[in-house]
Amino acid sequence: MAKEVMETKRVEEYERDEEEEEDEEQMEEWDDWQSEEEEESSSRCLCLFCSSRFGSAEILFDHCRSEHSFDFHHVVRELGLDFYGSFKLINYVRSQVAENKCWCCGLTFQCSRDLQNHLHPASNFQKDGNFFWEDDLYLKPYVVDDPLLHSFAGDEDEEEDPPAVDEEMMRELRSSEELPELCNEGQSMINGDSPMSDVFKETGNTEASLNSMDKISQGMMTNGMILKPCDQKQKDKQLRVSLANVVAREIKNVNEKYFGSYGSFGIHREMLSDKVRTDAYRGALLNNPSLINGATVLDVGCGTGILSLFAAQGGASKVIAVEASSKMAAVATQIARDNGLLSEDSMKGEEQHSGAINVVQCMVEELDKYIYIPPNSVDVLVSEWMGYCLLYESMLSSVLYARDRWLKPDGAILPDTATLFAAGFGRGGTSIPFWENVYGFNMSCISKEVMEDASCVPIVDAIDIRDIMTESAVIHSFDLATMKIDEMDFTAIFELKLRTDPANDATSRTCPCYGIVLWFDTGFTNRFCKEMTTILSTSPYTPRTHWSQTILTFREPITMTSSDAFASSTAAVGTEESPAVRIRSRISIARSSEHRSIDISLEISGISSDDRKQSWPVQIFSL
């Protein structure tokens, strides 16, 4: 009996041991499964805005686009972000969402639910000219071991074909003078046009900066993150093509807005009503028969076609009117037809007239695609290309392109000269007097902010000659028959002295100079206009034009005098105690990185009668 009991116990112990082993194995399997689940969960990409997780970056971005109004790929394409820019964008968005802030407008909310209800498509990506995520601190992952940062760009090691180039945009890019600059991405970085330009800004040393970039590209640690090495040559190729696409797209957009703005009849009425402008061209085209009679004329940017009509009226045998705005090209065609001046080439099977004008709708850089003109076969090139401050809108480059391609070696360009002038203006040329008395109320507290704004942005307005206090000075002259495109950018030095005015004794007192006013003249000279020359002037001393003048306001006025009696060796030059007898200015005007705009830099120094000098910080104006 005892033997049976012992055997029974032995069997029970064995079974119990078996059960314990099975339980242990099950626990181990459970732990393994749980560990795998946790690992799988941690490797899934966490949404940028909510707690959802996704198996791939693409699914996550689709979710963000549909649920949170954040289209990652659109932002990257629109802004031309490279790998590092995209990397910083993700970390920036995560940092803002963690504080319940809207990533694009900056509003803060009480909870994440309120933030998610608020999210909207971004309309702005910059503050003070920089992306919100420009700071290199966003190169450090906001979420430790964030799977999205390893997957949003795909496999970096795979060989990829460079992005496809938009041929239409590239044609526009090639027609501009900016393409050579884009091909030198290294120089762009040094100039600050690249997302990596912060490296150069921080060091201030080009060689050291290049060394820093080389270390980064080799996978060295930056802000706690190991940057993955990649095929630099392939990435450079992709970067160049992407950059070219972005700039070409920007040029295309600006061109569309620019030419679209000329589809409004209001601006054409303003130009046609400008008698100074229109009469100058009319006189040159109608009163110089030796130039126009029987000539082939190319009109660049014809608008309503008024200059082409004058040329045909003056006896031109053939007038090619080029207009990029589709609306205005159609209008110019109809106007020429209604006046019996449309050529047979333009009739296309309609009732034909013996006119001279053929309207072509395109940019002049693409004219060869629409009509064949033998090289160097045009007798006269005419265009009203001038913008505010002469060079705004940068249409001159298109005129010079047409000149070099189609104008005969001895052909005429109208106008053939252009000259920029400057003079100093006094208090009446500012808005200060207006704010001092508004319907009897003193609002001069506003004028300080207005003047600060005016010291950064040029003002286009007509200035009263009574407010001009200095003699005029020539800044720069252009010979349109021979100049090169890169000569559109220039630097000039000039001096301004108080003008003598017999009507008042201005020379015996001090006068504060508040800034510089610019204007231009264009000439139809006897080089081509043998019978009658003409000057088109936008000077404040001549009848007003639609160009008015361009006003550059100093940050602070400079007191001037023409008398030697005001001289103090201790007071600062340009003050009442020690007024300047002359103002020396250095001005640079250059085409802006923003297509069709210009940047103006102005450096000024006041010089006293004892030759002491006071200089002021450079001012930058964008037009």
Coordinates of N, CA and C in Angstrom, one line a residue, residues 451-524:
M451 N 8.3 107.0 -41.1 CA 9.7 107.3 -41.6 C 10.6 106.1 -41.5
E452 N 10.4 105.3 -40.5 CA 11.2 104.1 -40.4 C 10.9 103.1 -41.5
D453 N 9.7 103.0 -41.9 CA 9.3 102.2 -43.0 C 9.9 102.7 -44.3
A454 N 9.8 104.1 -44.5 CA 10.3 104.7 -45.7 C 11.8 104.5 -45.9
S455 N 12.5 104.3 -44.7 CA 14.0 104.1 -44.8 C 14.4 102.7 -45.3
C456 N 13.4 101.9 -45.6 CA 13.6 100.5 -46.1 C 13.0 100.3 -47.5
V457 N 11.9 100.9 -47.7 CA 11.1 100.7 -49.0 C 11.1 102.0 -49.8
P458 N 11.5 101.9 -51.0 CA 11.4 103.1 -51.9 C 9.9 103.6 -52.1
I459 N 9.7 104.9 -52.1 CA 8.4 105.5 -52.3 C 8.4 106.0 -53.8
V460 N 7.4 105.6 -54.5 CA 7.2 106.1 -55.9 C 6.1 107.2 -55.8
D461 N 6.6 108.4 -56.0 CA 5.6 109.6 -55.9 C 6.3 110.8 -56.6
A462 N 5.4 111.7 -56.9 CA 5.9 113.0 -57.5 C 6.3 113.9 -56.4
I463 N 7.5 114.5 -56.5 CA 8.0 115.4 -55.5 C 8.0 116.8 -56.0
D464 N 7.6 117.7 -55.2 CA 7.5 119.1 -55.6 C 8.9 119.7 -55.7
I465 N 9.1 120.5 -56.7 CA 10.5 121.0 -56.9 C 10.9 122.0 -55.8
R466 N 9.9 122.5 -55.1 CA 10.2 123.4 -53.9 C 10.8 122.6 -52.8
D467 N 10.7 121.3 -52.8 CA 11.2 120.4 -51.8 C 12.6 119.9 -52.1
I468 N 13.1 120.2 -53.3 CA 14.4 119.7 -53.7 C 15.4 120.8 -53.3
M469 N 16.4 120.4 -52.5 CA 17.3 121.4 -51.8 C 18.7 121.3 -52.3
T470 N 19.0 120.3 -53.2 CA 20.4 120.2 -53.7 C 20.4 120.3 -55.2
E471 N 21.6 120.5 -55.7 CA 21.8 120.4 -57.1 C 21.6 119.0 -57.6
S472 N 21.3 118.8 -58.8 CA 21.1 117.5 -59.4 C 22.5 116.9 -59.7
A473 N 22.6 115.5 -59.7 CA 23.8 114.8 -60.0 C 23.5 113.7 -60.9
V474 N 24.3 113.4 -61.9 CA 24.2 112.2 -62.7 C 24.7 111.0 -62.0
I475 N 23.9 110.0 -61.9 CA 24.3 108.8 -61.2 C 25.0 107.8 -62.2
H476 N 24.3 107.5 -63.3 CA 24.8 106.5 -64.3 C 24.1 106.7 -65.6
S477 N 24.8 106.4 -66.7 CA 24.3 106.5 -68.0 C 24.5 105.2 -68.7
F478 N 23.5 104.8 -69.6 CA 23.5 103.6 -70.3 C 23.5 103.9 -71.8
D479 N 24.3 103.3 -72.6 CA 24.3 103.3 -74.0 C 23.6 102.0 -74.5
L480 N 22.3 102.1 -74.8 CA 21.5 100.9 -75.1 C 21.9 100.3 -76.4
A481 N 22.7 100.9 -77.2 CA 23.1 100.3 -78.5 C 24.3 99.4 -78.3
T482 N 25.0 99.6 -77.2 CA 26.3 98.8 -77.0 C 26.4 98.1 -75.6
M483 N 25.6 98.4 -74.7 CA 25.7 97.9 -73.3 C 25.4 96.4 -73.3
K484 N 26.0 95.7 -72.3 CA 25.8 94.3 -72.0 C 24.7 94.1 -70.9
I485 N 24.2 92.9 -70.8 CA 23.1 92.7 -69.8 C 23.6 92.9 -68.4
D486 N 24.9 92.4 -68.1 CA 25.4 92.5 -66.8 C 25.7 93.9 -66.4
E487 N 25.7 94.9 -67.3 CA 25.9 96.3 -67.0 C 24.6 96.9 -66.4
M488 N 23.6 96.2 -66.3 CA 22.3 96.6 -65.7 C 22.6 96.8 -64.2
D489 N 23.5 96.0 -63.6 CA 23.9 96.1 -62.2 C 25.1 97.1 -62.1
F490 N 25.0 98.1 -61.3 CA 26.1 99.1 -61.3 C 26.3 99.7 -59.9
T491 N 27.4 100.3 -59.6 CA 27.7 101.1 -58.4 C 28.2 102.4 -58.9
A492 N 27.7 103.5 -58.2 CA 28.2 104.9 -58.6 C 28.4 105.7 -57.3
I493 N 29.3 106.6 -57.4 CA 29.6 107.6 -56.3 C 29.3 109.0 -56.8
F494 N 28.6 109.8 -56.1 CA 28.3 111.1 -56.5 C 28.2 112.0 -55.2
E495 N 28.2 113.3 -55.4 CA 28.1 114.3 -54.3 C 27.0 115.3 -54.6
L496 N 26.4 115.7 -53.5 CA 25.3 116.6 -53.5 C 25.6 117.9 -52.7
K497 N 25.4 119.0 -53.3 CA 25.6 120.3 -52.6 C 24.3 121.1 -52.7
L498 N 24.1 122.0 -51.7 CA 22.9 122.8 -51.7 C 22.8 123.6 -53.0
R499 N 21.7 123.7 -53.5 CA 21.5 124.5 -54.8 C 21.4 126.0 -54.4
T500 N 21.8 126.8 -55.3 CA 21.7 128.3 -55.1 C 20.3 128.7 -55.6
D501 N 19.6 129.4 -54.8 CA 18.2 129.8 -55.2 C 18.1 131.3 -54.9
P502 N 18.1 132.1 -56.0 CA 18.1 133.6 -55.8 C 16.8 134.0 -55.1
A503 N 15.7 133.2 -55.2 CA 14.5 133.6 -54.6 C 14.5 133.7 -53.0
N504 N 15.4 132.9 -52.4 CA 15.5 133.0 -51.0 C 17.0 132.8 -50.6
D505 N 17.2 133.2 -49.4 CA 18.6 133.2 -48.9 C 19.0 131.9 -48.2
A506 N 18.8 130.8 -49.0 CA 19.0 129.5 -48.4 C 20.5 129.2 -48.1
T507 N 21.4 129.9 -48.7 CA 22.8 129.7 -48.5 C 23.3 130.2 -47.2
S508 N 22.5 131.1 -46.5 CA 23.0 131.6 -45.3 C 22.4 130.9 -44.1
R509 N 21.7 129.8 -44.2 CA 21.1 129.1 -43.1 C 21.2 127.6 -43.4
T510 N 20.9 126.8 -42.4 CA 21.0 125.4 -42.5 C 19.7 124.8 -43.0
C511 N 19.8 123.7 -43.7 CA 18.6 122.9 -44.2 C 18.8 121.4 -44.0
P512 N 17.9 120.8 -43.3 CA 18.0 119.3 -43.2 C 17.6 118.6 -44.5
C513 N 18.5 117.7 -44.9 CA 18.2 116.8 -46.0 C 17.7 115.5 -45.5
Y514 N 16.5 115.1 -46.0 CA 15.8 113.9 -45.5 C 16.0 112.7 -46.4
G515 N 16.6 112.9 -47.6 CA 16.8 111.7 -48.4 C 17.2 112.1 -49.8
I516 N 17.2 111.1 -50.7 CA 17.5 111.3 -52.1 C 16.4 110.9 -53.0
V517 N 16.1 111.7 -54.0 CA 15.1 111.4 -55.0 C 15.8 111.1 -56.3
L518 N 15.3 110.0 -57.0 CA 15.9 109.5 -58.3 C 14.9 109.7 -59.4
W519 N 15.4 110.0 -60.6 CA 14.6 110.0 -61.8 C 15.4 109.7 -63.0
F520 N 14.8 109.6 -64.2 CA 15.6 109.2 -65.3 C 15.2 110.0 -66.6
D521 N 16.1 110.1 -67.5 CA 15.8 110.6 -68.9 C 16.1 109.5 -69.9
T522 N 15.4 109.3 -70.9 CA 15.8 108.5 -72.0 C 15.9 109.4 -73.3
G523 N 16.8 109.1 -74.1 CA 17.1 109.9 -75.3 C 16.9 109.2 -76.6
F524 N 16.2 109.9 -77.6 CA 16.2 109.5 -79.0 C 17.1 110.4 -79.7

